[in-house]
Amino acid sequence: MPPLLTSMATSSVFGMLPRFRIKVLAGGFPPFVPKEVEKIKDSHAIALAKRIERVPVKIDSEKSAIMSSCVKPLHQNSKEPVVLLHGFDSSCLEWRYVYPLLEDAGVETWAIDILGWGFSDLETLPPCDVATKRKHLYQLWRSYIKKPMVLVGPSLGAAVAIDFVANYPDAVSKLVFIDASVYAEGAGDMAKLPKFFAYAGVFVLKSLPLRLYATKLAFNKVPKGSLLDWTNVGRLHCRLPWWEDATVDFMIDGGYNVVNLIKQVKQKTLVIWGEDDQIIDKELAIKLCNDLQDSVLHMIPECGHIPHVEKPEKVTELILSFLAREEVTQEQLQKVLN
């Protein structure tokens, strides 16, 4: 099915943030969140950080469970849950603006840290390669979510979602991709580097100057005075002692290469893209929708690579509309015509 391309005007994050507040449980930050969280000023990041929990996920019968970080819904219901992944080397805090909007709309919403990133306890240094990330997500879904989900993958999270749905199609009812990074063929030359050089590269990846540059590049416009704070939110998980080992393990394994899996995806898919993405060309959005079997594309103007941070109200609106839409299938249409 060819993609439906719609360009939508949208409200800015700057004018709407005071209009919602995430539901915060009693107490302060979880003890496992790095102490640098105390320096963060973004009230929505602070609120979501206070909701992060660790739940046991057992991926190997002979080894102990991994205490895995996520934000759980306050209540589960009979409707399909929305499960939010994040991008490369990030955390569930990416969803600090959208999560409360979905929750206020009554959606059972999970924000999950991909194994190797986020705030899970990786002291035992489990493998963080693609296959283990996939198995970990499946076991978390099987243990806690327990029903077909709408899986949302931004940037590299879209590759995580494609890899997952190709192996566990019955676990996913629909997909949402946001500025999807799915055409890169793995980690490239990083996978061929000796470990010493890989660690050196990861050390640079953690550095404040590089993170500041990447944050500025990722958005069409960062609110005045927020660049450093948004950067600190994005690198908070890097403060955990096992972050370097987990990231190097992922890189030398080769990373994600899902190019040959895209056309196998059968689930209805919503593709959201920032028109001003400076990281991934928007032409790839059209290619992706043409490669997918059943997709709809929405471009958001004046928006960069991370629409769920830059334009959270519009992203929430698109997701809610996608969940609610009941489309007539070709089979049902044929019955009506006959």
Coordinates of C-alpha atoms in Angstrom, one line a residue:
M1 CA 0.0 0.0 0.0
P2 CA 1.5 3.4 -1.0
P3 CA 2.1 5.8 1.9
L4 CA -0.3 8.6 2.7
L5 CA 1.8 11.8 3.1
T6 CA 0.4 14.5 5.2
S7 CA 2.2 17.7 6.3
M8 CA 0.8 19.1 9.6
A9 CA 1.2 22.4 11.3
T10 CA 1.8 21.8 15.0
S11 CA 2.1 23.7 18.2
S12 CA 5.6 24.3 19.7
V13 CA 6.9 22.6 22.8
F14 CA 7.7 26.0 24.2
G15 CA 4.2 27.2 24.6
M16 CA 2.5 24.1 25.9
L17 CA 4.7 22.5 28.5
P18 CA 3.0 24.1 31.6
R19 CA -0.3 22.6 30.5
F20 CA 0.4 19.1 31.7
R21 CA 2.0 17.4 34.6
I22 CA 3.1 13.8 34.9
K23 CA 1.7 11.8 37.8
V24 CA 4.5 11.4 40.3
L25 CA 4.5 8.7 43.0
A26 CA 5.4 9.7 46.5
G27 CA 9.1 9.9 47.3
G28 CA 12.3 11.1 45.5
F29 CA 14.5 9.7 42.9
P30 CA 15.1 5.9 42.8
P31 CA 18.5 5.2 44.4
F32 CA 19.9 3.7 41.2
V33 CA 19.5 6.9 39.2
P34 CA 22.9 8.7 39.0
K35 CA 23.2 11.6 41.5
E36 CA 23.7 14.0 38.6
V37 CA 19.9 13.9 38.2
E38 CA 19.8 16.5 41.0
K39 CA 21.3 19.0 38.6
I40 CA 18.6 18.6 36.0
K41 CA 16.1 21.5 35.7
D42 CA 13.6 20.1 33.3
S43 CA 10.6 19.4 35.5
H44 CA 9.2 16.8 33.2
A45 CA 12.5 14.9 33.2
I46 CA 12.6 15.1 37.0
A47 CA 9.0 13.8 37.3
L48 CA 9.6 10.9 34.9
A49 CA 12.9 10.0 36.5
K50 CA 11.0 9.6 39.8
R51 CA 8.7 7.0 38.1
I52 CA 11.6 4.8 36.9
E53 CA 11.5 1.3 38.4
R54 CA 13.6 -1.8 38.0
V55 CA 11.8 -5.1 37.4
P56 CA 13.5 -8.6 37.2
V57 CA 13.8 -10.0 33.7
K58 CA 15.2 -13.4 33.3
I59 CA 16.7 -14.1 29.9
D60 CA 18.9 -17.1 30.8
S61 CA 17.6 -19.9 32.9
E62 CA 21.1 -20.5 34.3
K63 CA 21.7 -16.9 35.3
S64 CA 20.1 -14.5 37.7
A65 CA 17.5 -12.0 36.4
I66 CA 18.5 -8.6 35.2
M67 CA 16.9 -5.8 37.1
S68 CA 15.6 -3.9 34.1
S69 CA 14.6 -0.2 34.2
C70 CA 11.3 1.1 32.8
V71 CA 8.4 3.3 33.6
K72 CA 5.3 1.3 34.2
P73 CA 1.7 2.4 33.8
L74 CA -0.2 3.2 37.0
H75 CA -3.0 0.9 35.8
Q76 CA -3.2 -1.8 33.2
N77 CA -6.4 -2.2 31.1
S78 CA -7.8 -4.5 28.4
K79 CA -6.8 -2.2 25.5
E80 CA -3.6 -2.6 23.6
P81 CA -0.7 -1.1 25.5
V82 CA 1.7 1.4 24.0
V83 CA 5.4 0.5 24.6
L84 CA 7.9 3.3 24.1
L85 CA 11.4 2.5 23.1
H86 CA 14.2 5.0 22.7
G87 CA 17.0 5.8 20.3
F88 CA 20.7 4.9 20.3
D89 CA 22.5 5.3 23.6
S90 CA 19.5 7.0 25.3
S91 CA 16.9 6.2 27.9
C92 CA 13.2 6.3 28.7
L93 CA 13.6 10.0 29.7
E94 CA 13.3 10.7 25.9
W95 CA 9.5 10.4 26.6
R96 CA 9.3 12.9 29.4
Y97 CA 6.8 15.1 27.5
V98 CA 4.7 12.5 25.6
Y99 CA 4.4 9.9 28.4
P100 CA 2.1 12.1 30.6
L101 CA -0.1 13.0 27.6
L102 CA -0.7 9.4 26.7
E103 CA -1.3 8.5 30.3
D104 CA -3.8 11.4 30.6
A105 CA -5.6 10.0 27.5
G106 CA -6.1 6.7 29.4
V107 CA -3.5 4.7 27.4
E108 CA -1.7 1.9 29.1
T109 CA 1.8 3.2 28.5
W110 CA 5.2 1.7 29.1
A111 CA 8.6 3.4 28.6
I112 CA 11.3 0.7 28.4
D113 CA 15.0 1.0 28.5
I114 CA 16.7 -1.1 25.8
L115 CA 19.2 -3.5 27.4
G116 CA 22.6 -1.9 27.5
W117 CA 21.3 1.7 27.8
G118 CA 19.1 3.5 30.3
F119 CA 19.2 2.7 34.0
S120 CA 19.1 -1.2 34.2
D121 CA 21.5 -2.9 36.6
L122 CA 24.2 -4.4 34.4
E123 CA 26.8 -5.0 37.1
T124 CA 27.2 -8.6 36.0
L125 CA 28.0 -7.4 32.5
P126 CA 25.5 -9.5 30.5
P127 CA 25.9 -9.5 26.7
C128 CA 24.3 -6.4 25.1
D129 CA 24.4 -7.5 21.5
V130 CA 21.4 -7.4 19.2
A131 CA 20.2 -10.9 19.9
T132 CA 20.3 -10.4 23.7
K133 CA 18.6 -7.1 23.4
R134 CA 15.8 -8.8 21.5
K135 CA 15.5 -11.6 23.9
H136 CA 15.5 -9.2 26.9
L137 CA 12.6 -7.2 25.4
Y138 CA 10.6 -10.3 24.7
Q139 CA 11.0 -11.7 28.2
L140 CA 10.0 -8.3 29.6
W141 CA 7.0 -8.2 27.4
R142 CA 6.1 -11.8 28.2
S143 CA 6.5 -11.3 32.0
Y144 CA 4.7 -8.0 32.5
I145 CA 2.9 -6.7 29.4
K146 CA 1.4 -10.0 28.3
K147 CA -0.7 -8.9 25.3
P148 CA 0.0 -7.6 21.8
M149 CA 1.4 -4.1 22.0
V150 CA 1.8 -1.0 19.9
L151 CA 5.6 -0.8 19.7
V152 CA 7.0 2.7 19.2
G153 CA 10.6 3.1 18.0
P154 CA 12.3 6.4 17.4
S155 CA 15.6 6.6 15.5
L156 CA 17.6 3.4 16.2
G157 CA 14.6 2.3 18.3
A158 CA 12.8 1.6 15.0
A159 CA 15.5 -0.9 14.0
V160 CA 15.1 -2.5 17.5
A161 CA 11.4 -2.7 16.8
I162 CA 11.8 -4.2 13.3
D163 CA 14.3 -6.8 14.6
F164 CA 11.8 -7.6 17.4
V165 CA 8.7 -7.9 15.2
A166 CA 10.5 -10.1 12.7
N167 CA 11.2 -12.6 15.4
Y168 CA 8.0 -12.2 17.6
P169 CA 5.3 -11.0 15.3
D170 CA 2.4 -12.1 17.6
A171 CA 3.7 -9.8 20.3
V172 CA 3.1 -6.6 18.2
S173 CA -0.3 -5.4 17.0
K174 CA 0.9 -2.1 15.4
L175 CA 4.1 -0.1 15.0
V176 CA 5.1 3.5 15.2
F177 CA 8.4 4.7 13.8
I178 CA 9.8 8.2 14.4
D179 CA 12.6 9.5 12.2
A180 CA 13.6 5.9 11.8
S181 CA 17.3 4.9 11.5
V182 CA 16.8 1.6 9.7
Y183 CA 18.9 1.7 6.6
A184 CA 22.3 1.8 8.2
E185 CA 24.0 -1.6 7.8
G186 CA 25.2 -2.2 11.3
A187 CA 27.9 -0.3 13.3
G188 CA 30.2 0.0 10.3
D189 CA 33.9 0.3 10.9
M190 CA 33.4 0.4 14.7
A191 CA 32.6 -3.3 14.7
K192 CA 36.1 -4.0 13.2
L193 CA 38.1 -2.0 15.7
P194 CA 40.2 -3.6 18.5
K195 CA 38.5 -3.2 21.9
F196 CA 41.0 -0.5 23.0
F197 CA 40.0 1.8 20.1
A198 CA 36.3 0.9 20.6
Y199 CA 36.6 2.1 24.2
A200 CA 38.3 5.3 23.1
G201 CA 35.5 6.0 20.7
V202 CA 32.9 5.3 23.4
F203 CA 34.7 7.7 25.8
V204 CA 34.4 10.4 23.2
L205 CA 30.7 9.6 22.7
K206 CA 30.2 10.3 26.4
S207 CA 32.0 13.7 26.3
L208 CA 30.1 16.9 27.0
P209 CA 31.2 18.8 23.9
L210 CA 30.1 16.0 21.6
R211 CA 26.8 15.6 23.4
L212 CA 26.2 19.3 23.2
Y213 CA 26.8 19.3 19.5
A214 CA 24.6 16.2 19.0
T215 CA 21.8 17.8 21.0
K216 CA 21.9 21.0 19.0
L217 CA 22.0 19.0 15.7
A218 CA 19.0 16.8 16.8
F219 CA 16.5 19.6 17.1
N220 CA 15.2 22.3 14.8
K221 CA 15.2 24.7 17.7
V222 CA 16.2 24.2 21.4
P223 CA 14.4 26.4 23.8
K224 CA 16.5 29.3 25.0
G225 CA 18.7 28.2 28.0
S226 CA 17.8 24.5 27.6
L227 CA 20.7 23.2 25.6
L228 CA 22.9 22.1 28.5
D229 CA 20.0 20.8 30.5
W230 CA 18.6 18.7 27.6
T231 CA 22.1 17.4 27.0
N232 CA 22.5 16.4 30.6
V233 CA 19.1 14.6 30.5
G234 CA 20.4 12.7 27.4
R235 CA 23.7 11.6 29.0
L236 CA 22.4 10.9 32.5
H237 CA 22.5 7.1 32.0
C238 CA 26.2 7.4 30.8
R239 CA 27.1 8.0 34.5
L240 CA 26.4 4.3 35.4
P241 CA 29.7 2.3 35.8
W242 CA 28.9 -0.3 33.2
W243 CA 27.8 2.0 30.4
E244 CA 31.1 1.8 28.5
D245 CA 31.3 -2.0 28.6
A246 CA 27.7 -2.4 27.5
T247 CA 28.0 0.1 24.6
V248 CA 31.3 -1.4 23.4
D249 CA 29.8 -4.9 23.5
F250 CA 26.9 -3.7 21.2
M251 CA 29.3 -1.9 18.8
I252 CA 31.8 -4.7 18.3
D253 CA 28.9 -7.2 17.8
G254 CA 28.0 -5.2 14.7
G255 CA 24.9 -3.3 15.7
Y256 CA 21.5 -3.4 13.9
N257 CA 21.2 -4.3 10.2
V258 CA 17.5 -4.7 9.5
V259 CA 17.4 -3.5 5.8
N260 CA 16.3 -7.0 4.6
L261 CA 13.6 -7.3 7.2
I262 CA 11.6 -4.1 6.5
K263 CA 9.5 -5.5 3.7
Q264 CA 8.6 -8.5 5.9
V265 CA 6.7 -6.2 8.4
K266 CA 3.0 -6.9 8.1
Q267 CA 1.7 -4.7 11.0
K268 CA 0.0 -1.4 10.3
T269 CA 2.7 1.2 10.8
L270 CA 2.6 4.9 11.5
V271 CA 5.7 6.8 10.4
I272 CA 6.3 10.2 11.9
W273 CA 9.1 12.4 10.6
G274 CA 10.5 15.9 11.4
E275 CA 10.7 17.8 8.1
D276 CA 13.9 19.5 9.3
D277 CA 15.7 16.4 10.5
Q278 CA 19.5 17.0 10.0
I279 CA 20.5 13.5 11.0
I280 CA 18.4 11.3 8.7
D281 CA 17.3 12.6 5.3
K282 CA 13.5 12.9 5.1
E283 CA 13.6 11.2 1.7
L284 CA 14.2 8.0 3.6
A285 CA 10.8 8.4 5.2
I286 CA 9.2 8.0 1.8
K287 CA 11.4 5.1 1.0
L288 CA 10.5 3.4 4.3
C289 CA 6.8 3.8 3.7
N290 CA 7.2 2.4 0.2
D291 CA 9.1 -0.6 1.6
L292 CA 6.6 -1.3 4.4
Q293 CA 3.4 -3.3 3.5
D294 CA 0.9 -1.1 5.3
S295 CA 2.0 2.4 6.4
V296 CA 0.9 6.0 6.7
L297 CA 3.4 8.9 6.9
H298 CA 3.0 12.2 8.7
M299 CA 5.6 14.9 8.3
I300 CA 5.9 17.5 11.0
P301 CA 7.1 20.9 9.9
E302 CA 9.7 23.0 11.8
C303 CA 10.8 19.8 13.6
G304 CA 14.1 18.0 13.8
H305 CA 15.2 14.4 14.6
I306 CA 13.3 13.9 17.9
P307 CA 9.7 15.0 17.4
H308 CA 8.6 13.5 20.7
V309 CA 10.7 16.0 22.5
E310 CA 10.4 18.9 20.2
K311 CA 6.7 18.6 19.2
P312 CA 5.2 16.3 21.9
E313 CA 1.6 17.4 21.5
K314 CA 1.5 16.6 17.8
V315 CA 3.3 13.3 18.3
T316 CA 0.7 12.3 20.9
E317 CA -2.1 13.4 18.7
L318 CA -0.9 11.3 15.8
I319 CA -0.4 8.2 18.0
L320 CA -3.8 8.6 19.6
S321 CA -5.4 9.0 16.2
F322 CA -3.5 6.0 14.9
L323 CA -4.8 3.9 17.8
A324 CA -8.4 5.0 17.3
R325 CA -8.6 4.7 13.6
E326 CA -10.6 1.8 12.2
E327 CA -9.8 1.2 8.6
V328 CA -11.8 -0.9 6.2
T329 CA -9.7 -3.8 4.9
Q330 CA -9.7 -4.7 1.3
E331 CA -11.5 -8.0 2.2
Q332 CA -14.3 -6.1 4.0
L333 CA -14.5 -3.6 1.1
Q334 CA -15.0 -6.4 -1.4
K335 CA -17.8 -7.9 0.7
V336 CA -19.6 -4.6 0.7
L337 CA -19.2 -4.1 -3.1
N338 CA -20.5 -7.6 -3.7

